[in-house]
Amino acid sequence: MGLQAEQTAADFYTAGGGITGFQNGMAIAGDYMSAASFLGISALVYGSGFDGLIFSVGWLVGWPIILFLIAERLRNLGKFTFADVASYRLAQGPVRVFAASGALIVVIFYLIGQMVGAGQLIKLLFGLDYIIAVIVVGALMMVYVTFGGMTATTWVQIIKACLLLGGATFIALGVMSHFGFSFEALFAKAVEIHPKKLAIMAPGSLVTNPVDAISLGLTLMFGTAGLPHILMRFFTVPNAKEARKSVFYATGFIGYFYILTFIIGFGAITLVATDPQYLDVAKGGLALKGGGNMPAIWLAHAIGGDLFLGFISAVAFATILAVVSGLTLAGASAISHDLYANVIARGRTTEGSEVMVSKIASLGLGVIAVILGIIFEKQNVAFIVALTFSIAASATFPVLVMAMFSKSLTTKGAVIGGYIGLVGSVGCVILSKVVWVSSFHFAEPIFPFVYPTLFTMPAAFFGCWLFSKLDTSAQADAERAQYDAMAIRSETGLGAEGAAAH
Amino acid sequence: MAQAPNVNIHAAAHVKIANNPKFKELVSKRRAFAWLLSAIMLSIYAGFILLIAYGKAFLGTSLSGGVTTVGFPIGVGVILSAIVLTGIYVRRANTEFDELNRQILEEAR
């Protein structure tokens, strides 16, 4: 199962392209149903009711768009990373350097979120010290990615997705059986108990002004289509047909999962918040022992006792391990496949040395993840995840879409437009209230909104278009001339079959 | 530079495909269908977001006299619509579009 000593690059990055659509759909769902979404969304619902649904819906509606516009083309044009597609007819060097920096920034921020969540969860569940918990996760992840590559990472995702869906279903059924399978009865009880009363049944404080609502919508919807570890999953299937099927299955599983987390959040209001053994009496109100992310964990105990709590904890642990492994692998491929093999070595390298660089990069990323996980222990995890999605939607997504759909795109346009989105989104987040005021302690934020996507994503698209338009060099003409050939491959898959034939 | 080998190996096939009316049919049909479904999904989601931004009171209206509000079936409906739309696309793409694609590749040999 991928633990052989001899691995080709295709095995390591894409599991040899031999994953079926159903398996890949499970693995994508596994990547997406991170511990952050399972614990985080149910905790949002527990704290503010309806508002949790806003996130679930946004995170799901990105998937149809990925299917309609991106998945097949990605499969037909790419080999190992999304940079293969972005740089298909452009100059390899500058485009891959941009794509790899975007991918690495996204991966590292996403890793921080997962590591902090992992450390806190394991600290609570196993009573380990936070620092030791983070180091254990980092070490296991490095072993996993280095020896197993994409094959092992994919299978752990699939198994974990099954366990998580099964466990969440069991909890949700347990909740509903308490209320005679009547949502009205569940909601009525929750409204009675929750300090916000009827306010939990309508959108509330989470989204305060229309600009933030729309910007959050764009962030959630298009961020997914720019996440390198998700995009990489489309290279593990043999053809466009299986790529399509995998999005369908993934959308179904993820949608079902979000509906479950919603029931779990409301269930926790009725069954956990009413039981003193779970409450943090010192803090009062709805505060739980172990912190704000624990409603789903305590609800598992309320429904199924110690044994089931152990099961859900183990699943949550596997979830964290699987998601950080997938992220690390995506970051490592950006380094080995994009930066090392195609830019530094300019293609004059062997698959063996590329895989070796990738394994070293995985170790390096593991160390970075552990260190940042320790530094950011107190940082808000939800903020880090939202930041990650903003960057993905503003930097990688526009360049990918322009590369696929715009004949006029040139290297100059892609690189300048891409960096506008990347630097703009990172900059705006730093200048926004969450960092500028909360972390740097300035009085007023320079960027007045929470999510920059509404401004930086269009800016990136505009930059790509404008600087391509202004580019009249001979190289630009040559690049435009290759669009038609690329379009034939992206539409029909001609020449793509060989990329993953095994 | 772009992957020149890929382009050259298939140069003859490219010409055949580019001139095949079935290719133009596939591209225009699939593109129209994909953009139509994208537009539907975007409108549904944009409607939901605009309701959150400007129609909080409406989403908070009681559905049938109880505590359940209008917002819940709408939110769950958006989730289900995403699943249904992907199902519709995959069904047509895996049958009609793939068959057309197979013929195009066959005729390009």
Coordinates of C-alpha atoms in Angstrom, one line a residue:
Chain A
M1 CA 0.0 0.0 0.0
G2 CA 2.6 2.5 -1.1
L3 CA 5.2 1.4 1.5
Q4 CA 7.5 -0.1 -1.1
A5 CA 11.1 1.1 -1.1
E6 CA 11.0 1.9 -4.8
Q7 CA 8.5 4.7 -5.7
T8 CA 8.1 6.5 -8.9
A9 CA 7.2 10.2 -8.9
A10 CA 3.7 9.3 -10.1
D11 CA 3.2 6.9 -7.2
F12 CA 4.4 9.4 -4.7
Y13 CA 2.5 12.5 -5.9
T14 CA -0.7 10.9 -7.3
A15 CA -0.9 7.3 -6.2
G16 CA -0.1 6.3 -9.8
G17 CA -3.3 7.8 -11.0
G18 CA -5.1 4.6 -10.1
I19 CA -7.7 5.8 -7.7
T20 CA -11.4 5.4 -8.8
G21 CA -13.9 8.2 -8.9
F22 CA -15.7 6.9 -5.8
Q23 CA -12.5 6.4 -3.8
N24 CA -11.3 9.8 -4.8
G25 CA -14.6 11.4 -3.9
M26 CA -14.2 9.8 -0.4
A27 CA -10.7 11.1 -0.2
I28 CA -11.7 14.6 -1.3
A29 CA -14.5 14.6 1.3
G30 CA -11.9 13.4 3.8
D31 CA -9.6 16.3 2.9
Y32 CA -12.4 18.7 3.3
M33 CA -14.0 17.3 6.5
S34 CA -11.1 18.3 8.6
A35 CA -11.2 18.3 12.4
A36 CA -11.6 22.1 12.1
S37 CA -14.9 21.7 10.2
F38 CA -16.2 18.8 12.3
L39 CA -15.5 20.5 15.6
G40 CA -15.5 24.1 14.4
I41 CA -18.9 24.1 12.5
S42 CA -20.7 22.2 15.3
A43 CA -19.2 24.6 17.8
L44 CA -20.4 27.6 15.7
V45 CA -23.9 26.1 15.6
Y46 CA -23.7 25.4 19.4
G47 CA -22.7 29.1 20.0
S48 CA -24.9 30.9 17.5
G49 CA -27.3 28.5 15.8
F50 CA -28.2 29.5 12.2
D51 CA -24.9 31.3 11.6
G52 CA -23.1 28.0 11.4
L53 CA -25.2 27.1 8.3
I54 CA -23.7 30.2 6.5
F55 CA -20.3 28.6 6.6
S56 CA -21.5 25.1 5.7
V57 CA -23.4 26.4 2.7
G58 CA -20.5 28.5 1.4
W59 CA -18.0 25.7 1.8
L60 CA -20.3 23.4 -0.2
V61 CA -21.3 25.6 -3.1
G62 CA -17.7 25.9 -4.3
W63 CA -17.8 22.2 -5.4
P64 CA -20.3 22.5 -8.2
I65 CA -18.3 25.4 -9.7
I66 CA -15.1 23.3 -9.4
L67 CA -16.9 20.5 -11.3
F68 CA -18.5 22.6 -14.0
L69 CA -15.4 24.7 -14.9
I70 CA -12.2 23.3 -13.5
A71 CA -12.1 19.5 -12.7
E72 CA -12.0 18.0 -16.2
R73 CA -9.6 20.6 -17.6
L74 CA -7.3 20.2 -14.6
R75 CA -7.3 16.4 -15.1
N76 CA -6.6 16.7 -18.8
L77 CA -3.8 19.3 -18.6
G78 CA -2.0 18.5 -15.4
K79 CA 0.3 15.9 -14.1
F80 CA 1.3 16.4 -10.5
T81 CA 0.5 20.0 -9.3
F82 CA -1.9 22.8 -10.4
A83 CA 1.2 24.7 -11.5
D84 CA 1.4 22.2 -14.4
V85 CA -1.8 23.7 -15.6
A86 CA -1.1 27.3 -14.8
S87 CA 2.2 27.1 -16.7
Y88 CA 1.1 24.8 -19.5
R89 CA 1.7 27.3 -22.3
L90 CA 3.6 30.0 -20.3
A91 CA 7.2 30.4 -19.3
Q92 CA 7.8 27.6 -16.7
G93 CA 10.2 29.5 -14.4
P94 CA 8.2 32.6 -13.3
V95 CA 4.8 31.0 -13.4
R96 CA 5.9 28.0 -11.3
V97 CA 7.8 30.2 -8.8
F98 CA 4.5 32.2 -8.4
A99 CA 2.4 29.1 -8.2
A100 CA 4.7 27.4 -5.7
S101 CA 4.9 30.4 -3.4
G102 CA 1.1 30.7 -3.5
A103 CA 0.7 27.0 -2.8
L104 CA 3.3 27.1 0.1
I105 CA 1.7 30.2 1.7
V106 CA -1.7 28.6 1.6
V107 CA -0.4 25.2 2.8
I108 CA 1.6 26.7 5.7
F109 CA -1.3 28.8 6.9
Y110 CA -3.7 25.9 6.6
L111 CA -1.2 23.7 8.5
I112 CA -1.1 26.2 11.4
G113 CA -4.8 26.0 11.8
Q114 CA -4.8 22.3 11.8
M115 CA -1.8 22.0 14.1
V116 CA -3.2 24.4 16.7
G117 CA -6.6 22.5 16.6
A118 CA -4.8 19.2 16.8
G119 CA -2.7 20.3 19.7
Q120 CA -5.6 21.5 21.7
L121 CA -7.7 18.4 21.0
I122 CA -5.0 15.9 21.9
K123 CA -4.1 17.9 24.9
L124 CA -7.7 17.5 26.1
L125 CA -8.2 13.9 25.1
F126 CA -5.0 12.3 26.1
G127 CA -3.9 14.8 28.8
L128 CA -0.6 15.5 27.0
D129 CA 1.2 18.7 27.2
Y130 CA 0.3 21.0 24.3
I131 CA 3.9 21.2 22.9
I132 CA 4.3 17.4 23.1
A133 CA 0.9 16.9 21.4
V134 CA 1.9 19.1 18.5
I135 CA 5.3 17.3 18.1
V136 CA 3.6 13.9 18.1
V137 CA 1.3 15.0 15.3
G138 CA 4.2 16.5 13.3
A139 CA 6.3 13.4 13.7
L140 CA 3.5 11.0 12.7
M141 CA 2.7 13.1 9.7
M142 CA 6.3 13.2 8.5
V143 CA 6.6 9.4 8.8
Y144 CA 3.3 9.0 6.9
V145 CA 4.1 11.3 4.0
T146 CA 7.7 10.3 3.6
F147 CA 7.1 6.5 3.5
G148 CA 3.6 6.4 2.1
G149 CA 3.3 9.3 -0.3
M150 CA -0.1 9.9 -2.0
T151 CA -1.2 6.2 -1.9
A152 CA -1.1 6.0 1.9
T153 CA -2.4 9.6 2.3
T154 CA -5.3 8.8 0.1
W155 CA -6.2 5.5 1.8
V156 CA -6.0 7.0 5.3
Q157 CA -8.4 9.8 4.0
I158 CA -10.8 7.2 2.6
I159 CA -10.9 5.1 5.8
K160 CA -11.2 8.2 8.0
A161 CA -14.0 9.7 5.9
C162 CA -16.0 6.5 6.4
L163 CA -15.4 6.4 10.1
L164 CA -16.2 10.1 10.5
L165 CA -19.4 9.9 8.4
G166 CA -20.4 6.8 10.4
G167 CA -19.7 8.4 13.7
A168 CA -21.4 11.7 12.9
T169 CA -24.5 9.8 11.6
F170 CA -24.6 7.8 14.9
I171 CA -24.5 11.0 17.0
A172 CA -27.1 12.7 14.8
L173 CA -29.5 9.7 15.0
G174 CA -29.0 9.6 18.8
V175 CA -29.9 13.3 19.0
M176 CA -33.0 13.0 16.7
S177 CA -34.2 9.9 18.5
H178 CA -34.4 12.0 21.7
F179 CA -36.8 14.3 20.0
G180 CA -38.9 11.7 18.2
F181 CA -37.2 12.6 14.9
S182 CA -38.9 16.0 14.9
F183 CA -36.8 19.0 14.1
E184 CA -39.4 21.3 15.5
A185 CA -39.1 19.6 18.9
L186 CA -35.2 19.7 18.7
F187 CA -35.3 23.4 17.8
A188 CA -37.9 24.3 20.4
K189 CA -35.8 22.7 23.2
A190 CA -32.7 24.5 21.9
V191 CA -34.4 27.9 21.9
E192 CA -35.6 27.2 25.4
I193 CA -32.1 26.5 26.7
H194 CA -29.9 28.8 24.7
P195 CA -29.2 32.2 26.2
K196 CA -29.8 33.9 22.8
K197 CA -33.2 32.3 22.7
L198 CA -35.0 32.8 19.3
A199 CA -32.0 34.7 17.9
I200 CA -30.3 31.3 17.2
M201 CA -33.0 30.6 14.5
A202 CA -32.0 33.5 12.2
P203 CA -28.7 35.0 10.9
G204 CA -27.1 37.1 13.6
S205 CA -23.9 38.6 14.8
L206 CA -21.5 36.5 12.7
V207 CA -21.9 38.6 9.6
T208 CA -22.5 42.2 10.5
N209 CA -22.4 44.2 7.2
P210 CA -23.3 43.4 3.6
V211 CA -19.7 43.8 2.4
D212 CA -18.4 41.2 4.8
A213 CA -21.3 38.9 3.9
I214 CA -20.6 39.1 0.2
S215 CA -16.8 38.9 0.7
L216 CA -17.2 35.9 3.0
G217 CA -19.4 34.3 0.4
L218 CA -16.7 34.8 -2.3
T219 CA -14.0 33.6 0.0
L220 CA -15.8 30.3 0.9
M221 CA -17.0 29.6 -2.6
F222 CA -13.9 30.2 -4.6
G223 CA -11.2 29.5 -2.0
T224 CA -11.8 25.8 -2.3
A225 CA -10.9 26.0 -6.0
G226 CA -7.5 27.4 -5.1
L227 CA -6.5 25.0 -2.4
P228 CA -3.4 23.0 -3.6
H229 CA -4.1 19.8 -1.7
I230 CA -7.6 19.7 -3.1
L231 CA -6.5 20.5 -6.7
M232 CA -3.9 17.7 -6.4
R233 CA -6.6 15.1 -5.9
F234 CA -7.7 15.5 -9.5
F235 CA -4.5 14.0 -10.7
T236 CA -5.0 10.8 -8.7
V237 CA -7.8 9.6 -11.0
P238 CA -7.2 8.0 -14.4
N239 CA -9.3 10.3 -16.6
A240 CA -11.8 13.2 -16.7
K241 CA -14.8 10.9 -16.3
E242 CA -13.5 9.7 -12.9
A243 CA -12.5 13.3 -12.0
R244 CA -16.1 14.3 -12.6
K245 CA -17.6 11.4 -10.6
S246 CA -15.2 12.1 -7.7
V247 CA -16.6 15.7 -7.4
F248 CA -20.2 14.3 -7.4
Y249 CA -19.5 11.8 -4.7
A250 CA -17.5 14.4 -2.7
T251 CA -20.3 17.0 -2.9
G252 CA -22.8 14.4 -1.7
F253 CA -20.7 13.3 1.2
I254 CA -19.7 16.8 2.3
G255 CA -23.3 18.1 2.0
Y256 CA -24.6 15.2 4.1
F257 CA -21.8 15.8 6.6
Y258 CA -22.6 19.5 7.0
I259 CA -26.3 18.6 7.6
L260 CA -25.1 16.2 10.3
T261 CA -22.8 18.8 12.0
F262 CA -25.8 21.1 12.1
I263 CA -27.9 18.5 13.9
I264 CA -24.9 17.8 16.2
G265 CA -24.6 21.5 17.1
F266 CA -28.2 21.8 18.0
G267 CA -28.1 18.5 19.8
A268 CA -25.2 19.8 21.9
I269 CA -27.3 22.8 23.0
T270 CA -30.0 20.4 24.2
L271 CA -28.0 17.5 25.6
V272 CA -24.6 18.9 26.5
A273 CA -25.4 22.4 27.7
T274 CA -27.9 21.0 30.2
D275 CA -25.5 18.6 31.8
P276 CA -23.3 20.1 34.5
Q277 CA -20.6 17.4 34.0
Y278 CA -19.6 19.0 30.6
L279 CA -19.9 22.7 31.6
D280 CA -17.1 25.0 32.7
V281 CA -18.9 26.4 35.7
A282 CA -16.2 29.0 36.3
K283 CA -16.9 30.7 33.0
G284 CA -20.7 30.2 33.2
G285 CA -23.2 30.3 30.3
L286 CA -22.6 27.7 27.6
A287 CA -18.9 27.4 28.2
L288 CA -17.6 23.9 28.0
K289 CA -14.7 22.0 29.7
G290 CA -11.8 21.9 27.3
G291 CA -12.7 25.0 25.4
G292 CA -15.1 26.3 22.7
N293 CA -14.4 23.5 20.1
M294 CA -15.7 20.6 22.3
P295 CA -19.5 20.4 21.7
A296 CA -19.3 17.5 19.3
I297 CA -16.8 15.6 21.5
W298 CA -19.0 16.0 24.6
L299 CA -22.1 15.2 22.7
A300 CA -20.5 11.9 21.6
H301 CA -20.1 11.1 25.3
A302 CA -23.7 12.1 26.1
I303 CA -25.0 9.9 23.4
G304 CA -22.7 6.9 23.5
G305 CA -20.8 7.0 26.7
D306 CA -17.0 6.5 27.3
L307 CA -16.6 3.9 24.6
F308 CA -18.1 6.1 21.9
L309 CA -16.2 9.1 23.1
G310 CA -13.0 7.1 22.6
F311 CA -14.1 6.2 19.1
I312 CA -14.9 9.8 18.1
S313 CA -11.6 11.0 19.7
A314 CA -9.7 8.4 17.7
V315 CA -11.5 9.5 14.5
A316 CA -10.8 13.1 15.2
F317 CA -7.1 12.2 15.7
A318 CA -7.0 10.3 12.4
T319 CA -8.7 13.3 10.7
I320 CA -6.1 15.6 11.9
L321 CA -3.3 13.3 10.8
A322 CA -4.9 12.7 7.4
V323 CA -5.5 16.4 6.6
V324 CA -2.0 17.5 7.7
S325 CA -0.5 14.7 5.6
G326 CA -2.4 15.8 2.5
L327 CA -1.4 19.4 3.1
T328 CA 2.2 18.5 3.6
L329 CA 2.3 16.4 0.5
A330 CA 0.8 19.3 -1.6
G331 CA 3.4 21.7 -0.1
A332 CA 6.2 19.2 -0.7
S333 CA 5.2 18.7 -4.4
A334 CA 5.3 22.5 -4.9
I335 CA 8.9 22.5 -3.7
S336 CA 10.1 19.3 -5.4
H337 CA 8.1 19.3 -8.6
D338 CA 7.7 23.0 -9.3
L339 CA 10.7 24.7 -7.7
Y340 CA 13.3 21.9 -7.8
A341 CA 12.5 19.8 -10.9
N342 CA 11.2 22.5 -13.2
V343 CA 12.9 25.7 -12.1
I344 CA 16.2 24.9 -10.4
A345 CA 17.1 21.8 -12.3
R346 CA 15.1 22.9 -15.4
G347 CA 13.9 19.4 -16.1
R348 CA 17.3 17.9 -16.0
T349 CA 16.6 15.6 -13.1
T350 CA 15.6 12.1 -12.4
E351 CA 12.3 11.0 -10.8
G352 CA 14.3 9.4 -8.0
S353 CA 15.9 12.7 -7.0
E354 CA 12.6 14.6 -7.4
V355 CA 10.9 12.2 -5.0
M356 CA 13.9 12.4 -2.6
V357 CA 13.7 16.3 -2.6
S358 CA 10.0 15.9 -2.0
K359 CA 10.6 13.7 1.1
I360 CA 13.2 16.1 2.5
A361 CA 10.7 19.0 1.8
S362 CA 8.0 17.0 3.8
L363 CA 10.4 16.8 6.7
G364 CA 11.1 20.5 6.5
L365 CA 7.4 21.4 6.3
G366 CA 6.7 19.1 9.3
V367 CA 9.3 20.9 11.4
I368 CA 7.9 24.3 10.3
A369 CA 4.3 23.2 11.1
V370 CA 5.3 22.1 14.6
I371 CA 7.2 25.3 15.3
L372 CA 4.4 27.5 14.0
G373 CA 1.8 25.4 15.8
I374 CA 3.6 26.1 19.0
I375 CA 4.0 29.8 18.3
F376 CA 0.4 30.3 17.3
E377 CA -1.1 28.3 20.2
K378 CA -3.4 31.1 21.3
Q379 CA -4.3 32.2 17.8
N380 CA -7.9 31.9 16.6
V381 CA -8.1 28.8 14.4
A382 CA -11.2 30.0 12.4
F383 CA -9.4 33.2 11.5
I384 CA -6.4 31.3 10.1
V385 CA -8.6 29.1 8.0
A386 CA -10.6 32.1 6.6
L387 CA -7.2 33.8 5.8
T388 CA -6.1 30.7 4.0
F389 CA -9.3 30.6 1.9
S390 CA -9.0 34.3 1.1
I391 CA -5.4 33.9 -0.2
A392 CA -6.4 30.8 -2.3
A393 CA -9.4 32.6 -3.8
S394 CA -7.3 35.8 -4.5
A395 CA -4.1 34.3 -5.8
T396 CA -4.2 30.7 -7.1
F397 CA -7.8 30.6 -8.3
P398 CA -7.7 33.6 -10.7
V399 CA -4.5 32.5 -12.3
L400 CA -5.8 28.9 -12.7
V401 CA -9.1 30.1 -14.3
M402 CA -7.3 32.6 -16.6
A403 CA -4.8 30.0 -17.7
M404 CA -7.7 27.7 -18.7
F405 CA -10.1 30.1 -20.2
S406 CA -8.3 33.2 -21.5
K407 CA -6.5 33.0 -24.8
S408 CA -4.9 36.4 -24.2
L409 CA -3.2 35.4 -20.9
T410 CA 0.6 35.7 -21.1
T411 CA 3.4 34.9 -18.6
K412 CA 3.6 38.6 -17.6
G413 CA -0.1 38.9 -17.0
A414 CA -0.3 35.7 -15.0
V415 CA 2.6 36.5 -12.8
I416 CA 1.8 40.2 -12.1
G417 CA -2.0 39.4 -11.7
G418 CA -1.2 36.5 -9.4
Y419 CA 1.2 38.5 -7.2
I420 CA -1.4 41.3 -6.9
G421 CA -3.8 38.8 -5.5
L422 CA -1.3 37.1 -3.3
V423 CA 0.4 40.2 -1.8
G424 CA -3.0 42.1 -1.7
S425 CA -4.8 39.4 0.2
V426 CA -2.0 38.7 2.7
G427 CA -1.5 42.5 3.1
C428 CA -5.2 43.3 3.7
V429 CA -5.5 40.6 6.3
I430 CA -2.5 41.9 8.2
L431 CA -4.0 45.5 8.0
S432 CA -7.5 44.3 9.1
K433 CA -8.9 44.3 12.6
V434 CA -8.1 40.7 13.4
V435 CA -4.3 41.2 13.1
W436 CA -3.7 45.0 13.1
V437 CA -5.8 45.7 16.2
S438 CA -6.0 42.3 18.0
S439 CA -2.4 41.1 17.5
F440 CA -0.4 44.4 16.9
H441 CA -2.6 46.5 19.2
F442 CA -3.1 49.5 17.0
A443 CA -6.2 51.6 17.7
E444 CA -7.8 51.5 14.3
P445 CA -7.6 48.9 11.4
I446 CA -6.3 50.3 8.1
F447 CA -8.4 47.7 6.1
P448 CA -11.9 48.1 7.5
F449 CA -13.3 44.7 6.5
V450 CA -12.6 41.2 7.7
Y451 CA -12.3 39.3 4.4
P452 CA -10.3 40.9 1.5
T453 CA -11.6 38.6 -1.2
L454 CA -14.2 41.0 -2.6
F455 CA -11.4 43.4 -3.5
T456 CA -8.3 41.2 -4.1
M457 CA -9.9 38.5 -6.2
P458 CA -11.3 40.9 -8.9
A459 CA -7.9 42.8 -8.6
A460 CA -6.0 39.7 -9.5
F461 CA -8.3 38.9 -12.5
F462 CA -8.0 42.5 -13.7
G463 CA -4.2 42.4 -13.3
C464 CA -4.0 39.2 -15.3
W465 CA -6.1 40.6 -18.0
L466 CA -4.5 44.1 -18.1
F467 CA -0.9 43.1 -18.1
S468 CA -1.5 40.3 -20.7
K469 CA -3.2 43.0 -22.9
L470 CA -0.2 45.3 -22.5
D471 CA 2.2 42.5 -23.3
T472 CA 3.1 42.8 -26.9
S473 CA 6.4 40.8 -26.9
A474 CA 7.1 38.0 -29.3
Q475 CA 7.1 35.6 -26.5
A476 CA 3.5 36.7 -25.6
D477 CA 2.4 36.1 -29.2
A478 CA 4.0 32.6 -29.1
E479 CA 2.2 31.9 -25.9
R480 CA -1.2 33.0 -27.3
A481 CA -0.6 30.9 -30.4
Q482 CA -0.4 27.8 -28.3
Y483 CA -3.8 28.3 -26.7
D484 CA -5.7 26.4 -29.3
A485 CA -3.6 23.3 -29.0
M486 CA -4.0 23.5 -25.2
A487 CA -7.8 23.9 -25.6
I488 CA -8.0 20.7 -27.6
R489 CA -6.2 18.8 -24.9
S490 CA -8.2 20.3 -22.1
E491 CA -11.5 19.6 -23.9
T492 CA -10.8 16.1 -25.2
G493 CA -8.0 14.7 -23.0
L494 CA -5.9 14.0 -26.1
G495 CA -2.4 13.3 -24.9
A496 CA -3.5 13.2 -21.2
E497 CA -4.1 9.5 -21.1
G498 CA -0.4 8.8 -21.0
A499 CA 0.2 11.0 -18.0
A500 CA -1.2 8.4 -15.6
A501 CA -1.2 5.1 -17.6
H502 CA -0.1 2.2 -15.4
Chain B
M1 CA 8.5 26.9 -22.3
A2 CA 5.3 24.9 -22.7
Q3 CA 5.5 21.2 -23.1
A4 CA 6.5 21.2 -26.7
P5 CA 6.7 17.4 -27.0
N6 CA 3.0 17.0 -26.2
V7 CA 2.1 19.5 -28.9
N8 CA 4.3 18.0 -31.6
I9 CA 3.4 14.3 -31.0
H10 CA -0.2 15.1 -31.6
A11 CA 0.1 17.8 -34.3
A12 CA -1.7 15.8 -36.9
A13 CA -4.5 14.8 -34.5
H14 CA -4.8 18.4 -33.5
V15 CA -5.5 19.5 -37.0
K16 CA -8.1 16.8 -37.5
I17 CA -9.8 17.6 -34.2
A18 CA -9.8 21.4 -34.8
N19 CA -11.5 20.8 -38.1
N20 CA -14.0 18.2 -36.9
P21 CA -17.5 19.8 -36.6
K22 CA -18.2 17.4 -33.7
F23 CA -15.4 19.1 -31.7
K24 CA -17.0 22.4 -32.1
E25 CA -20.3 20.9 -31.2
L26 CA -18.8 19.3 -28.0
V27 CA -17.1 22.5 -26.9
S28 CA -20.1 24.8 -27.5
K29 CA -22.6 22.3 -25.9
R30 CA -20.5 21.6 -22.9
R31 CA -19.5 25.2 -22.4
A32 CA -23.1 26.4 -22.6
F33 CA -24.2 23.7 -20.2
A34 CA -21.4 24.3 -17.7
W35 CA -21.9 28.0 -17.6
L36 CA -25.7 27.6 -17.4
L37 CA -25.3 25.4 -14.3
S38 CA -22.7 27.7 -12.8
A39 CA -25.0 30.6 -13.3
I40 CA -27.8 28.7 -11.5
M41 CA -25.6 27.8 -8.6
L42 CA -24.2 31.3 -8.3
S43 CA -27.7 32.9 -8.4
I44 CA -28.9 30.5 -5.7
Y45 CA -25.9 31.2 -3.5
A46 CA -25.9 35.0 -4.2
G47 CA -29.6 35.0 -3.3
F48 CA -28.8 33.3 0.0
I49 CA -26.0 35.7 0.8
L50 CA -28.0 38.7 -0.1
L51 CA -30.8 37.5 2.2
I52 CA -28.3 37.2 5.0
A53 CA -27.0 40.7 4.3
Y54 CA -30.3 42.4 3.7
G55 CA -33.1 40.0 4.7
K56 CA -32.3 38.8 8.1
A57 CA -35.9 39.5 9.3
F58 CA -37.3 37.3 6.5
L59 CA -35.0 34.4 7.2
G60 CA -36.1 34.7 10.9
T61 CA -39.8 34.4 10.1
S62 CA -41.5 31.4 11.6
L63 CA -42.2 28.6 9.1
S64 CA -45.5 27.3 10.4
G65 CA -46.1 28.9 13.7
G66 CA -43.4 27.0 15.5
V67 CA -39.8 28.0 16.3
T68 CA -38.5 26.6 13.0
T69 CA -37.7 29.6 10.7
V70 CA -37.8 30.0 7.0
G71 CA -34.0 30.2 7.0
F72 CA -33.6 26.5 7.7
P73 CA -35.3 24.9 4.7
I74 CA -33.6 27.7 2.5
G75 CA -30.1 26.9 3.8
V76 CA -30.6 23.1 3.5
G77 CA -32.2 23.7 0.1
V78 CA -29.0 25.5 -1.1
I79 CA -26.9 22.5 0.1
L80 CA -29.2 20.0 -1.7
S81 CA -29.3 22.1 -4.8
A82 CA -25.5 21.9 -5.0
I83 CA -25.7 18.1 -4.9
V84 CA -28.5 17.9 -7.4
L85 CA -26.7 20.3 -9.9
T86 CA -23.5 18.2 -9.8
G87 CA -25.5 15.1 -10.3
I88 CA -27.2 16.6 -13.4
Y89 CA -23.9 17.7 -14.9
V90 CA -22.1 14.4 -14.3
R91 CA -25.0 12.4 -15.8
R92 CA -25.0 14.3 -19.0
A93 CA -21.2 14.6 -19.2
N94 CA -20.6 10.9 -18.6
T95 CA -23.0 9.8 -21.3
E96 CA -23.6 12.4 -24.1
F97 CA -20.4 14.4 -23.9
D98 CA -18.1 11.4 -23.3
E99 CA -19.6 9.6 -26.3
L100 CA -19.0 12.6 -28.5
N101 CA -15.5 13.0 -27.1
R102 CA -14.8 9.3 -27.8
Q103 CA -15.9 9.7 -31.4
I104 CA -13.8 12.8 -31.9
L105 CA -10.7 11.0 -30.6
E106 CA -11.5 7.9 -32.7
E107 CA -11.8 10.1 -35.9
A108 CA -8.5 11.8 -35.1
R109 CA -6.5 8.6 -35.3

